[in-house]
């Protein structure tokens, strides 16, 4: 790895990253593992002076991102430290059931957020009307 590279997985949360194609940059605030596509990282841009509307985070494929090295900081400097998520054994492709709603389905996305929260997108079986139900758990 060079000075402008870090491992782009859940451990990069809190680093300042830039999309090489658009120049969009922000702090890595979420890591999205996907069953059907390349992993993505959500970037939260800096707020403007007008705090009445915060800018929205955008997600980018990990292959398009690079570390933004702040002047006077080393490559291991983080804008904000991340909270370590609670360990879990849920994996992409697992069949799961929500204990509250009893919704059953297959995990297609696992998202880990900066605050340590882990979110699973679960897709159910096609219903009698041909619709595919899904829930974020």
The first five atom37 places (N, CA, C, CB, O) and aatype in JSON, in Angstrom:
{
  "aatype": [20, 20, 20, 20, 20, 20, 20, 20, 20, 20, 20, 20, 20, 20, 20, 20, 20, 20, 20, 20, 20, 20, 20, 20, 20, 20, 20, 20, 20, 20, 20, 20, 20, 20, 20, 20, 20, 20, 20, 20, 20, 20, 20, 20, 20, 20, 20, 20, 20, 20, 20, 20, 20, 20, 20, 20, 20, 20, 20, 20, 20, 20, 20, 20, 20, 20, 20, 20, 20, 20, 20, 20, 20, 20, 20, 20, 20, 20, 20, 20, 20, 20, 20, 20, 20, 20, 20, 20, 20, 20, 20, 20, 20, 20, 20, 20, 20, 20, 20, 20, 20, 20, 20, 20, 20, 20, 20, 20, 20, 20, 20, 20, 20, 20, 20, 20, 20, 20, 20, 20, 20, 20, 20, 20, 20, 20, 20, 20, 20, 20, 20, 20, 20, 20, 20, 20, 20],
  "atom_mask": [
    [1, 1, 1, 1, 1],
    [1, 1, 1, 1, 1],
    [1, 1, 1, 1, 1],
    [1, 1, 1, 1, 1],
    [1, 1, 1, 1, 1],
    [1, 1, 1, 1, 1],
    [1, 1, 1, 1, 1],
    [1, 1, 1, 1, 1],
    [1, 1, 1, 1, 1],
    [1, 1, 1, 1, 1],
    [1, 1, 1, 1, 1],
    [1, 1, 1, 1, 1],
    [1, 1, 1, 1, 1],
    [1, 1, 1, 1, 1],
    [1, 1, 1, 1, 1],
    [1, 1, 1, 1, 1],
    [1, 1, 1, 1, 1],
    [1, 1, 1, 1, 1],
    [1, 1, 1, 1, 1],
    [1, 1, 1, 1, 1],
    [1, 1, 1, 1, 1],
    [1, 1, 1, 1, 1],
    [1, 1, 1, 1, 1],
    [1, 1, 1, 1, 1],
    [1, 1, 1, 1, 1],
    [1, 1, 1, 1, 1],
    [1, 1, 1, 1, 1],
    [1, 1, 1, 1, 1],
    [1, 1, 1, 1, 1],
    [1, 1, 1, 1, 1],
    [1, 1, 1, 1, 1],
    [1, 1, 1, 1, 1],
    [1, 1, 1, 1, 1],
    [1, 1, 1, 1, 1],
    [1, 1, 1, 1, 1],
    [1, 1, 1, 1, 1],
    [1, 1, 1, 1, 1],
    [1, 1, 1, 1, 1],
    [1, 1, 1, 1, 1],
    [1, 1, 1, 1, 1],
    [1, 1, 1, 1, 1],
    [1, 1, 1, 1, 1],
    [1, 1, 1, 1, 1],
    [1, 1, 1, 1, 1],
    [1, 1, 1, 1, 1],
    [1, 1, 1, 1, 1],
    [1, 1, 1, 1, 1],
    [1, 1, 1, 1, 1],
    [1, 1, 1, 1, 1],
    [1, 1, 1, 1, 1],
    [1, 1, 1, 1, 1],
    [1, 1, 1, 1, 1],
    [1, 1, 1, 1, 1],
    [1, 1, 1, 1, 1],
    [1, 1, 1, 1, 1],
    [1, 1, 1, 1, 1],
    [1, 1, 1, 1, 1],
    [1, 1, 1, 1, 1],
    [1, 1, 1, 1, 1],
    [1, 1, 1, 1, 1],
    [1, 1, 1, 1, 1],
    [1, 1, 1, 1, 1],
    [1, 1, 1, 1, 1],
    [1, 1, 1, 1, 1],
    [1, 1, 1, 1, 1],
    [1, 1, 1, 1, 1],
    [1, 1, 1, 1, 1],
    [1, 1, 1, 1, 1],
    [1, 1, 1, 1, 1],
    [1, 1, 1, 1, 1],
    [1, 1, 1, 1, 1],
    [1, 1, 1, 1, 1],
    [1, 1, 1, 1, 1],
    [1, 1, 1, 1, 1],
    [1, 1, 1, 1, 1],
    [1, 1, 1, 1, 1],
    [1, 1, 1, 1, 1],
    [1, 1, 1, 1, 1],
    [1, 1, 1, 1, 1],
    [1, 1, 1, 1, 1],
    [1, 1, 1, 1, 1],
    [1, 1, 1, 1, 1],
    [1, 1, 1, 1, 1],
    [1, 1, 1, 1, 1],
    [1, 1, 1, 1, 1],
    [1, 1, 1, 1, 1],
    [1, 1, 1, 1, 1],
    [1, 1, 1, 1, 1],
    [1, 1, 1, 1, 1],
    [1, 1, 1, 1, 1],
    [1, 1, 1, 1, 1],
    [1, 1, 1, 1, 1],
    [1, 1, 1, 1, 1],
    [1, 1, 1, 1, 1],
    [1, 1, 1, 1, 1],
    [1, 1, 1, 1, 1],
    [1, 1, 1, 1, 1],
    [1, 1, 1, 1, 1],
    [1, 1, 1, 1, 1],
    [1, 1, 1, 1, 1],
    [1, 1, 1, 1, 1],
    [1, 1, 1, 1, 1],
    [1, 1, 1, 1, 1],
    [1, 1, 1, 1, 1],
    [1, 1, 1, 1, 1],
    [1, 1, 1, 1, 1],
    [1, 1, 1, 1, 1],
    [1, 1, 1, 1, 1],
    [1, 1, 1, 1, 1],
    [1, 1, 1, 1, 1],
    [1, 1, 1, 1, 1],
    [1, 1, 1, 1, 1],
    [1, 1, 1, 1, 1],
    [1, 1, 1, 1, 1],
    [1, 1, 1, 1, 1],
    [1, 1, 1, 1, 1],
    [1, 1, 1, 1, 1],
    [1, 1, 1, 1, 1],
    [1, 1, 1, 1, 1],
    [1, 1, 1, 1, 1],
    [1, 1, 1, 1, 1],
    [1, 1, 1, 1, 1],
    [1, 1, 1, 1, 1],
    [1, 1, 1, 1, 1],
    [1, 1, 1, 1, 1],
    [1, 1, 1, 1, 1],
    [1, 1, 1, 1, 1],
    [1, 1, 1, 1, 1],
    [1, 1, 1, 1, 1],
    [1, 1, 1, 1, 1],
    [1, 1, 1, 1, 1],
    [1, 1, 1, 1, 1],
    [1, 1, 1, 1, 1],
    [1, 1, 1, 1, 1],
    [1, 1, 1, 1, 1],
    [1, 1, 1, 1, 1],
    [1, 1, 1, 1, 1]
  ],
  "atom_positions": [
    [[0.83, -1.19, 0.0], [0.0, 0.0, 0.0], [0.87, 1.25, 0.0], [-0.94, 0.0, 1.2], [1.92, 1.28, 0.64]],
    [[0.42, 2.26, -0.72], [1.12, 3.54, -0.72], [0.54, 4.42, 0.37], [1.02, 4.23, -2.11], [-0.36, 4.01, 1.1]],
    [[1.07, 5.65, 0.49], [0.56, 6.58, 1.49], [-0.9, 6.95, 1.24], [1.4, 7.84, 1.51], [-1.6, 7.31, 2.19]],
    [[-1.37, 6.86, 0.0], [-2.74, 7.23, -0.31], [-3.69, 6.03, -0.28], [-2.8, 7.89, -1.66], [-4.82, 6.14, -0.76]],
    [[-3.25, 4.9, 0.26], [-4.11, 3.73, 0.3], [-4.22, 3.21, 1.72], [-3.58, 2.64, -0.64], [-3.26, 3.24, 2.49]],
    [[-5.39, 2.74, 2.03], [-5.64, 2.01, 3.27], [-6.5, 0.82, 2.88], [-6.33, 2.91, 4.38], [-7.0, 0.76, 1.76]],
    [[-6.68, -0.1, 3.78], [-7.55, -1.23, 3.5], [-8.99, -0.72, 3.49], [-7.37, -2.38, 4.54], [-9.47, -0.2, 4.5]],
    [[-9.66, -0.85, 2.35], [-11.02, -0.31, 2.22], [-12.05, -1.37, 2.6], [-11.28, 0.2, 0.78], [-12.67, -2.0, 1.75]],
    [[-12.19, -1.54, 3.9], [-13.21, -2.42, 4.46], [-13.79, -1.7, 5.67], [-12.62, -3.83, 4.84], [-13.65, -0.48, 5.79]],
    [[-14.42, -2.42, 6.56], [-15.08, -1.78, 7.71], [-14.07, -1.01, 8.57], [-15.8, -2.83, 8.56], [-14.46, -0.09, 9.29]],
    [[-12.79, -1.37, 8.51], [-11.78, -0.69, 9.32], [-11.47, 0.73, 8.82], [-10.51, -1.5, 9.35], [-10.79, 1.48, 9.52]],
    [[-11.96, 1.11, 7.63], [-11.66, 2.45, 7.1], [-12.67, 3.5, 7.58], [-11.65, 2.42, 5.58], [-12.53, 4.67, 7.24]],
    [[-13.68, 3.09, 8.35], [-14.65, 4.06, 8.85], [-13.93, 5.12, 9.69], [-15.75, 3.35, 9.69], [-13.1, 4.79, 10.54]],
    [[-14.26, 6.37, 9.43], [-13.62, 7.48, 10.13], [-12.54, 8.17, 9.33], [-13.05, 6.99, 11.41], [-12.13, 9.28, 9.68]],
    [[-12.06, 7.53, 8.25], [-11.04, 8.16, 7.4], [-11.69, 9.1, 6.4], [-10.21, 7.08, 6.67], [-12.85, 8.91, 6.02]],
    [[-10.95, 10.11, 5.97], [-11.39, 11.01, 4.92], [-11.01, 10.37, 3.58], [-10.75, 12.45, 5.08], [-9.84, 10.12, 3.32]],
    [[-12.03, 10.1, 2.74], [-11.81, 9.42, 1.45], [-12.37, 10.27, 0.32], [-12.47, 8.03, 1.45], [-13.2, 11.16, 0.53]],
    [[-11.9, 9.99, -0.9], [-12.36, 10.7, -2.09], [-12.66, 9.71, -3.2], [-11.3, 11.74, -2.57], [-11.93, 8.73, -3.39]],
    [[-13.75, 9.96, -3.93], [-14.07, 9.19, -5.12], [-13.19, 9.72, -6.25], [-15.6, 9.29, -5.49], [-13.2, 10.91, -6.55]],
    [[-12.42, 8.82, -6.86], [-11.47, 9.23, -7.89], [-12.16, 9.75, -9.14], [-10.58, 8.08, -8.25], [-11.56, 10.54, -9.88]],
    [[-13.38, 9.34, -9.41], [-14.06, 9.77, -10.64], [-14.69, 11.15, -10.5], [-15.13, 8.76, -11.03], [-14.53, 12.01, -11.37]],
    [[-15.41, 11.37, -9.39], [-16.16, 12.62, -9.25], [-15.46, 13.66, -8.39], [-17.51, 12.34, -8.65], [-15.79, 14.85, -8.47]],
    [[-14.49, 13.24, -7.58], [-13.85, 14.18, -6.65], [-14.61, 14.36, -5.36], [-13.67, 15.51, -7.31], [-14.15, 15.06, -4.46]],
    [[-15.79, 13.73, -5.25], [-16.59, 13.82, -4.02], [-15.76, 13.27, -2.87], [-17.95, 13.02, -4.16], [-15.16, 12.2, -2.98]],
    [[-15.72, 14.01, -1.76], [-14.97, 13.5, -0.62], [-15.76, 13.69, 0.66], [-13.62, 14.18, -0.51], [-16.59, 14.59, 0.78]],
    [[-15.47, 12.82, 1.61], [-16.13, 12.89, 2.91], [-15.56, 11.84, 3.84], [-17.65, 12.7, 2.75], [-14.7, 11.05, 3.46]],
    [[-16.05, 11.86, 5.05], [-15.62, 10.9, 6.05], [-16.38, 9.6, 5.83], [-15.86, 11.45, 7.5], [-17.6, 9.61, 5.66]],
    [[-15.67, 8.47, 5.82], [-16.3, 7.16, 5.66], [-17.21, 6.92, 6.85], [-15.23, 6.02, 5.52], [-16.74, 6.79, 7.98]],
    [[-18.52, 6.84, 6.61], [-19.5, 6.71, 7.69], [-20.23, 5.38, 7.67], [-20.51, 7.83, 7.62], [-20.92, 5.05, 8.64]],
    [[-20.1, 4.61, 6.59], [-20.77, 3.3, 6.53], [-20.05, 2.4, 5.53], [-22.26, 3.46, 6.15], [-19.47, 2.86, 4.55]],
    [[-20.11, 1.11, 5.81], [-19.52, 0.1, 4.94], [-20.61, -0.89, 4.57], [-18.3, -0.63, 5.62], [-21.24, -1.48, 5.44]],
    [[-20.85, -1.07, 3.25], [-21.95, -1.91, 2.76], [-21.39, -3.14, 2.05], [-22.86, -1.1, 1.81], [-20.82, -3.03, 0.96]],
    [[-21.54, -4.3, 2.67], [-21.18, -5.57, 2.04], [-22.4, -6.05, 1.28], [-20.71, -6.65, 3.11], [-23.49, -6.13, 1.84]],
    [[-22.25, -6.36, 0.0], [-23.4, -6.71, -0.82], [-23.27, -8.12, -1.39], [-23.58, -5.71, -1.96], [-22.19, -8.55, -1.79]],
    [[-24.39, -8.82, -1.41], [-24.45, -10.19, -1.93], [-24.28, -10.19, -3.44], [-25.78, -10.87, -1.53], [-23.73, -11.14, -4.01]],
    [[-24.76, -9.15, -4.1], [-24.87, -9.1, -5.56], [-23.97, -8.07, -6.25], [-26.28, -8.84, -5.92], [-24.06, -7.89, -7.46]],
    [[-23.11, -7.38, -5.5], [-22.31, -6.32, -6.12], [-21.06, -6.05, -5.28], [-23.15, -5.02, -6.27], [-20.87, -6.62, -4.21]],
    [[-20.22, -5.16, -5.81], [-19.01, -4.77, -5.08], [-19.39, -4.04, -3.8], [-18.11, -3.87, -5.97], [-20.41, -3.35, -3.75]],
    [[-18.59, -4.19, -2.77], [-18.81, -3.47, -1.52], [-18.75, -1.97, -1.78], [-17.76, -3.89, -0.45], [-18.07, -1.51, -2.7]],
    [[-19.48, -1.22, -0.96], [-19.49, 0.23, -1.08], [-19.2, 0.86, 0.28], [-20.84, 0.72, -1.63], [-19.4, 0.24, 1.33]],
    [[-18.73, 2.1, 0.22], [-18.49, 2.87, 1.43], [-19.27, 4.17, 1.31], [-16.96, 3.14, 1.65], [-19.2, 4.85, 0.29]],
    [[-20.01, 4.5, 2.37], [-20.75, 5.76, 2.41], [-19.84, 6.88, 2.89], [-21.99, 5.64, 3.33], [-19.13, 6.72, 3.89]],
    [[-19.86, 8.01, 2.18], [-19.06, 9.17, 2.55], [-19.97, 10.31, 2.96], [-18.14, 9.6, 1.39], [-20.89, 10.67, 2.23]],
    [[-19.72, 10.87, 4.15], [-20.47, 12.03, 4.63], [-19.61, 13.27, 4.41], [-20.85, 11.87, 6.15], [-18.55, 13.4, 5.02]],
    [[-20.06, 14.2, 3.53], [-19.26, 15.4, 3.27], [-19.33, 16.36, 4.46], [-19.76, 16.11, 1.98], [-20.21, 16.25, 5.32]],
    [[-18.38, 17.31, 4.49], [-18.39, 18.31, 5.55], [-19.63, 19.19, 5.41], [-17.11, 19.17, 5.5], [-20.09, 19.47, 4.31]],
    [[-20.14, 19.61, 6.55], [-21.29, 20.52, 6.56], [-20.83, 21.91, 6.12], [-21.95, 20.57, 7.96], [-19.68, 22.29, 6.31]],
    [[-21.76, 22.65, 5.54], [-21.48, 24.05, 5.18], [-21.78, 24.92, 6.4], [-22.33, 24.5, 3.94], [-22.18, 24.42, 7.45]],
    [[-21.58, 26.21, 6.26], [-21.89, 27.13, 7.36], [-23.38, 27.17, 7.65], [-21.39, 28.54, 7.03], [-23.79, 27.45, 8.78]],
    [[-24.21, 26.88, 6.63], [-25.65, 26.86, 6.8], [-26.07, 25.47, 7.31], [-26.39, 27.21, 5.47], [-26.22, 24.54, 6.52]],
    [[-26.24, 25.35, 8.61], [-26.56, 24.05, 9.21], [-28.05, 23.72, 9.16], [-26.09, 24.01, 10.64], [-28.49, 22.74, 9.75]],
    [[-28.84, 24.55, 8.45], [-30.27, 24.25, 8.36], [-30.51, 23.0, 7.52], [-31.02, 25.45, 7.76], [-31.55, 22.35, 7.67]],
    [[-29.57, 22.67, 6.64], [-29.68, 21.45, 5.84], [-28.3, 20.82, 5.71], [-30.3, 21.75, 4.44], [-27.42, 21.37, 5.05]],
    [[-28.13, 19.66, 6.34], [-26.86, 18.96, 6.24], [-26.76, 18.25, 4.9], [-26.7, 17.96, 7.4], [-27.76, 17.74, 4.4]],
    [[-25.56, 18.2, 4.3], [-25.39, 17.49, 3.03], [-25.58, 15.99, 3.24], [-24.0, 17.78, 2.42], [-25.23, 15.45, 4.29]],
    [[-26.12, 15.34, 2.23], [-26.38, 13.9, 2.32], [-25.13, 13.1, 2.03], [-27.48, 13.5, 1.37], [-24.29, 13.48, 1.22]],
    [[-25.02, 11.96, 2.72], [-23.94, 11.02, 2.44], [-24.23, 10.31, 1.12], [-23.79, 9.98, 3.61], [-25.38, 10.13, 0.75]],
    [[-23.18, 9.93, 0.43], [-23.29, 9.2, -0.83], [-22.42, 7.95, -0.7], [-22.84, 10.08, -2.06], [-21.4, 7.96, -0.01]],
    [[-22.83, 6.86, -1.38], [-22.05, 5.62, -1.35], [-21.33, 5.4, -2.67], [-22.97, 4.41, -1.04], [-21.85, 5.71, -3.74]],
    [[-20.11, 4.86, -2.57], [-19.27, 4.62, -3.73], [-18.65, 3.24, -3.66], [-18.18, 5.69, -3.84], [-18.39, 2.73, -2.57]],
    [[-18.42, 2.62, -4.82], [-17.72, 1.34, -4.87], [-16.33, 1.51, -4.27], [-17.63, 0.8, -6.32], [-15.66, 2.51, -4.53]],
    [[-15.9, 0.53, -3.48], [-14.6, 0.64, -2.82], [-13.46, 0.81, -3.81], [-14.35, -0.57, -1.95], [-12.46, 1.46, -3.5]],
    [[-13.58, 0.23, -4.99], [-12.52, 0.32, -6.0], [-12.3, 1.72, -6.54], [-12.82, -0.58, -7.12], [-11.27, 1.98, -7.17]],
    [[-13.24, 2.62, -6.3], [-13.13, 3.99, -6.81], [-12.64, 4.98, -5.76], [-14.47, 4.44, -7.33], [-12.5, 6.17, -6.06]],
    [[-12.37, 4.52, -4.55], [-12.02, 5.43, -3.46], [-10.53, 5.45, -3.16], [-12.78, 5.05, -2.21], [-9.82, 4.46, -3.35]],
    [[-10.09, 6.6, -2.68], [-8.7, 6.73, -2.24], [-8.67, 7.55, -0.96], [-7.82, 7.4, -3.34], [-9.58, 8.35, -0.69]],
    [[-7.64, 7.35, -0.18], [-7.44, 8.09, 1.06], [-7.04, 9.52, 0.75], [-6.37, 7.41, 1.95], [-6.21, 9.76, -0.13]],
    [[-7.64, 10.47, 1.46], [-7.23, 11.87, 1.35], [-6.27, 12.11, 2.5], [-8.47, 12.87, 1.39], [-6.65, 12.08, 3.66]],
    [[-5.02, 12.35, 2.15], [-4.01, 12.57, 3.18], [-4.02, 14.04, 3.56], [-2.6, 12.13, 2.69], [-3.72, 14.91, 2.75]],
    [[-4.36, 14.3, 4.8], [-4.39, 15.66, 5.31], [-2.96, 16.16, 5.5], [-5.18, 15.75, 6.64], [-2.1, 15.43, 5.99]],
    [[-2.71, 17.4, 5.13], [-1.37, 17.97, 5.29], [-0.98, 17.99, 6.77], [-1.3, 19.39, 4.7], [-1.75, 18.43, 7.62]],
    [[0.2, 17.5, 7.05], [0.69, 17.48, 8.41], [0.21, 16.28, 9.22], [0.28, 18.72, 9.1], [0.54, 16.16, 10.4]],
    [[-0.56, 15.38, 8.6], [-1.06, 14.19, 9.29], [-0.47, 12.96, 8.61], [-2.62, 14.14, 9.29], [-0.17, 12.99, 7.42]],
    [[-0.31, 11.88, 9.37], [0.17, 10.66, 8.72], [-1.02, 9.87, 8.15], [0.98, 9.78, 9.71], [-2.17, 10.22, 8.4]],
    [[-0.73, 8.83, 7.41], [-1.77, 8.08, 6.7], [-2.71, 7.33, 7.63], [-1.13, 7.1, 5.74], [-3.76, 6.86, 7.21]],
    [[-2.34, 7.2, 8.9], [-3.21, 6.46, 9.83], [-4.12, 7.4, 10.62], [-2.37, 5.63, 10.79], [-4.85, 6.95, 11.5]],
    [[-4.1, 8.7, 10.3], [-4.94, 9.67, 11.0], [-6.4, 9.52, 10.59], [-4.45, 11.1, 10.73], [-6.71, 9.46, 9.4]],
    [[-7.29, 9.46, 11.58], [-8.73, 9.4, 11.3], [-9.37, 10.71, 11.71], [-9.4, 8.21, 12.05], [-8.96, 11.34, 12.69]],
    [[-10.38, 11.12, 10.95], [-11.14, 12.32, 11.29], [-11.9, 12.07, 12.59], [-12.11, 12.7, 10.13], [-11.96, 12.95, 13.46]],
    [[-12.46, 10.89, 12.72], [-13.22, 10.52, 13.91], [-13.02, 9.03, 14.16], [-14.74, 10.86, 13.74], [-12.99, 8.24, 13.22]],
    [[-12.88, 8.65, 15.4], [-12.73, 7.23, 15.73], [-14.08, 6.53, 15.62], [-12.14, 7.06, 17.17], [-15.12, 7.1, 15.95]],
    [[-14.06, 5.31, 15.14], [-15.28, 4.53, 15.0], [-15.52, 3.69, 16.24], [-15.21, 3.63, 13.75], [-14.59, 3.33, 16.96]],
    [[-16.79, 3.39, 16.48], [-17.18, 2.47, 17.54], [-17.11, 1.06, 16.95], [-18.62, 2.79, 18.11], [-17.65, 0.83, 15.86]],
    [[-16.48, 0.14, 17.63], [-16.41, -1.23, 17.14], [-17.8, -1.87, 17.24], [-15.36, -2.06, 17.95], [-18.42, -1.83, 18.3]],
    [[-18.28, -2.47, 16.14], [-19.61, -3.11, 16.21], [-19.56, -4.35, 17.09], [-20.1, -3.49, 14.79], [-18.52, -4.99, 17.25]],
    [[-20.72, -4.66, 17.66], [-20.84, -5.89, 18.43], [-20.61, -7.07, 17.5], [-22.25, -5.99, 19.13], [-21.1, -7.07, 16.37]],
    [[-19.87, -8.07, 17.94], [-19.65, -9.25, 17.08], [-20.99, -9.94, 16.78], [-18.67, -10.25, 17.77], [-21.88, -10.0, 17.62]],
    [[-21.1, -10.46, 15.57], [-22.29, -11.21, 15.18], [-21.86, -12.3, 14.21], [-23.39, -10.27, 14.53], [-20.76, -12.26, 13.66]],
    [[-22.73, -13.26, 14.01], [-22.37, -14.36, 13.11], [-23.23, -14.37, 11.84], [-22.51, -15.69, 13.83], [-23.26, -15.37, 11.12]],
    [[-23.93, -13.27, 11.56], [-24.76, -13.17, 10.37], [-23.87, -12.91, 9.16], [-25.83, -12.05, 10.52], [-23.0, -12.04, 9.19]],
    [[-24.11, -13.67, 8.08], [-23.32, -13.52, 6.85], [-24.26, -13.3, 5.66], [-22.42, -14.77, 6.61], [-25.45, -13.63, 5.72]],
    [[-23.71, -12.75, 4.6], [-24.48, -12.6, 3.37], [-24.96, -13.97, 2.92], [-23.64, -11.92, 2.25], [-24.21, -14.94, 2.96]],
    [[-26.22, -14.05, 2.51], [-26.79, -15.31, 2.06], [-27.45, -16.12, 3.15], [-25.73, -16.13, 1.43], [-28.13, -17.11, 2.86]],
    [[-27.28, -15.73, 4.42], [-27.92, -16.45, 5.53], [-29.43, -16.28, 5.48], [-27.38, -15.96, 6.88], [-29.94, -15.22, 5.1]],
    [[-30.14, -17.32, 5.85], [-31.6, -17.26, 6.04], [-31.82, -16.8, 7.47], [-32.3, -18.66, 5.75], [-31.29, -17.4, 8.41]],
    [[-32.62, -15.74, 7.65], [-32.85, -15.18, 8.98], [-34.33, -14.92, 9.22], [-32.05, -13.87, 9.16], [-35.14, -14.9, 8.29]],
    [[-34.67, -14.72, 10.5], [-36.04, -14.37, 10.87], [-35.97, -13.28, 11.92], [-36.83, -15.62, 11.41], [-35.23, -13.4, 12.9]],
    [[-36.73, -12.19, 11.72], [-36.8, -11.11, 12.68], [-37.63, -11.57, 13.88], [-37.4, -9.83, 12.04], [-38.75, -12.04, 13.7]],
    [[-37.11, -11.44, 15.09], [-37.8, -11.95, 16.27], [-39.02, -11.11, 16.64], [-36.85, -12.0, 17.44], [-39.89, -11.59, 17.37]],
    [[-39.11, -9.87, 16.16], [-40.26, -9.03, 16.47], [-41.37, -9.2, 15.42], [-39.83, -7.55, 16.55], [-42.51, -9.51, 15.77]],
    [[-41.03, -9.0, 14.14], [-42.04, -9.05, 13.08], [-42.25, -10.46, 12.52], [-41.66, -8.12, 11.95], [-43.24, -10.72, 11.84]],
    [[-41.32, -11.36, 12.8], [-41.31, -12.73, 12.26], [-41.1, -12.77, 10.75], [-42.61, -13.42, 12.6], [-41.38, -13.78, 10.12]],
    [[-40.62, -11.66, 10.18], [-40.29, -11.62, 8.76], [-39.12, -12.57, 8.51], [-39.96, -10.17, 8.29], [-38.13, -12.55, 9.24]],
    [[-39.24, -13.39, 7.46], [-38.19, -14.35, 7.11], [-37.65, -14.03, 5.72], [-38.73, -15.81, 7.16], [-38.38, -13.61, 4.83]],
    [[-36.34, -14.23, 5.56], [-35.74, -14.0, 4.26], [-34.25, -14.24, 4.26], [-36.03, -12.6, 3.81], [-33.69, -14.82, 5.19]],
    [[-33.62, -13.79, 3.18], [-32.19, -13.98, 2.97], [-31.47, -12.63, 3.09], [-31.92, -14.62, 1.58], [-31.93, -11.63, 2.54]],
    [[-30.35, -12.61, 3.8], [-29.56, -11.4, 3.96], [-28.85, -11.1, 2.64], [-28.53, -11.54, 5.14], [-28.06, -11.91, 2.16]],
    [[-29.13, -9.91, 2.07], [-28.5, -9.52, 0.8], [-27.5, -8.38, 0.96], [-29.55, -9.13, -0.2], [-26.65, -8.18, 0.09]],
    [[-27.6, -7.63, 2.05], [-26.66, -6.54, 2.33], [-26.45, -6.46, 3.84], [-27.18, -5.19, 1.78], [-27.39, -6.56, 4.62]],
    [[-25.2, -6.28, 4.23], [-24.86, -5.99, 5.63], [-24.17, -4.64, 5.65], [-23.94, -7.12, 6.26], [-23.18, -4.43, 4.95]],
    [[-24.69, -3.72, 6.44], [-24.11, -2.39, 6.54], [-23.64, -2.15, 7.96], [-25.13, -1.31, 6.12], [-24.39, -2.35, 8.92]],
    [[-22.38, -1.72, 8.1], [-21.84, -1.33, 9.4], [-21.67, 0.18, 9.38], [-20.48, -2.06, 9.7], [-21.06, 0.74, 8.47]],
    [[-22.22, 0.84, 10.4], [-22.16, 2.29, 10.49], [-21.05, 2.74, 11.44], [-23.5, 2.85, 10.94], [-20.57, 1.97, 12.27]],
    [[-20.68, 3.99, 11.29], [-19.64, 4.62, 12.1], [-19.89, 4.44, 13.6], [-19.55, 6.1, 11.78], [-18.94, 4.28, 14.38]],
    [[-21.15, 4.45, 14.01], [-21.48, 4.35, 15.43], [-21.51, 2.91, 15.95], [-22.82, 4.99, 15.69], [-21.85, 2.68, 17.11]],
    [[-21.13, 1.93, 15.09], [-21.07, 0.54, 15.51], [-22.34, -0.26, 15.22], [-20.78, 0.48, 16.96], [-22.36, -1.48, 15.4]],
    [[-23.39, 0.41, 14.77], [-24.64, -0.27, 14.43], [-24.44, -1.14, 13.19], [-25.78, 0.76, 14.19], [-23.73, -0.75, 12.26]],
    [[-25.05, -2.32, 13.17], [-25.01, -3.18, 12.0], [-26.45, -3.4, 11.54], [-24.29, -4.55, 12.31], [-27.32, -3.72, 12.34]],
    [[-26.67, -3.21, 10.25], [-27.99, -3.26, 9.65], [-27.98, -4.33, 8.57], [-28.41, -1.88, 9.07], [-27.02, -4.42, 7.8]],
    [[-29.02, -5.12, 8.5], [-29.12, -6.16, 7.47], [-30.33, -5.89, 6.59], [-29.22, -7.58, 8.1], [-31.42, -5.63, 7.09]],
    [[-30.13, -5.96, 5.29], [-31.25, -5.89, 4.34], [-31.62, -7.33, 4.02], [-30.88, -5.06, 3.03], [-30.78, -8.11, 3.57]],
    [[-32.88, -7.66, 4.25], [-33.35, -9.04, 4.1], [-34.45, -9.08, 3.04], [-33.88, -9.61, 5.46], [-35.4, -8.29, 3.08]],
    [[-34.31, -10.01, 2.1], [-35.28, -10.17, 1.03], [-36.02, -11.49, 1.25], [-34.59, -10.14, -0.38], [-35.41, -12.54, 1.45]],
    [[-37.36, -11.4, 1.2], [-38.2, -12.58, 1.38], [-38.48, -13.28, 0.06], [-39.5, -12.21, 2.06], [-37.96, -12.9, -0.99]],
    [[-39.33, -14.3, 0.15], [-39.74, -15.04, -1.06], [-40.79, -14.25, -1.83], [-40.28, -16.44, -0.69], [-41.52, -13.45, -1.26]],
    [[-40.85, -14.49, -3.13], [-41.86, -13.87, -3.98], [-43.24, -14.27, -3.48], [-41.67, -14.28, -5.47], [-43.5, -15.45, -3.25]],
    [[-44.14, -13.27, -3.32], [-45.49, -13.58, -2.83], [-46.4, -13.97, -4.0], [-46.08, -12.37, -2.06], [-45.98, -14.02, -5.15]],
    [[-47.66, -14.24, -3.67], [-48.63, -14.7, -4.68], [-48.92, -13.67, -5.76], [-49.92, -15.1, -4.02], [-49.43, -14.02, -6.83]],
    [[-48.62, -12.4, -5.52], [-48.83, -11.33, -6.51], [-47.56, -11.04, -7.31], [-49.31, -10.06, -5.82], [-47.53, -10.11, -8.12]],
    [[-46.51, -11.83, -7.09], [-45.26, -11.64, -7.82], [-44.36, -10.56, -7.25], [-45.57, -11.31, -9.23], [-43.39, -10.17, -7.9]],
    [[-44.65, -10.08, -6.06], [-43.82, -9.06, -5.42], [-42.78, -9.73, -4.53], [-44.69, -8.07, -4.6], [-43.0, -10.81, -3.98]],
    [[-41.65, -9.06, -4.4], [-40.59, -9.56, -3.53], [-40.53, -8.65, -2.3], [-39.19, -9.6, -4.28], [-40.08, -7.51, -2.39]],
    [[-40.98, -9.15, -1.15], [-40.93, -8.33, 0.06], [-39.49, -8.22, 0.58], [-41.85, -8.92, 1.15], [-38.69, -9.13, 0.42]],
    [[-39.19, -7.07, 1.2], [-37.87, -6.91, 1.82], [-38.02, -6.01, 3.04], [-36.83, -6.31, 0.8], [-38.94, -5.2, 3.13]],
    [[-37.08, -6.17, 3.96], [-37.06, -5.34, 5.18], [-35.62, -5.06, 5.56], [-37.82, -6.04, 6.35], [-34.7, -5.84, 5.27]],
    [[-35.46, -3.93, 6.22], [-34.16, -3.59, 6.81], [-34.25, -3.93, 8.29], [-33.79, -2.07, 6.58], [-35.08, -3.38, 9.01]],
    [[-33.4, -4.83, 8.73], [-33.45, -5.27, 10.12], [-32.21, -4.82, 10.86], [-33.6, -6.78, 10.21], [-32.07, -5.1, 12.05]]
  ]
}
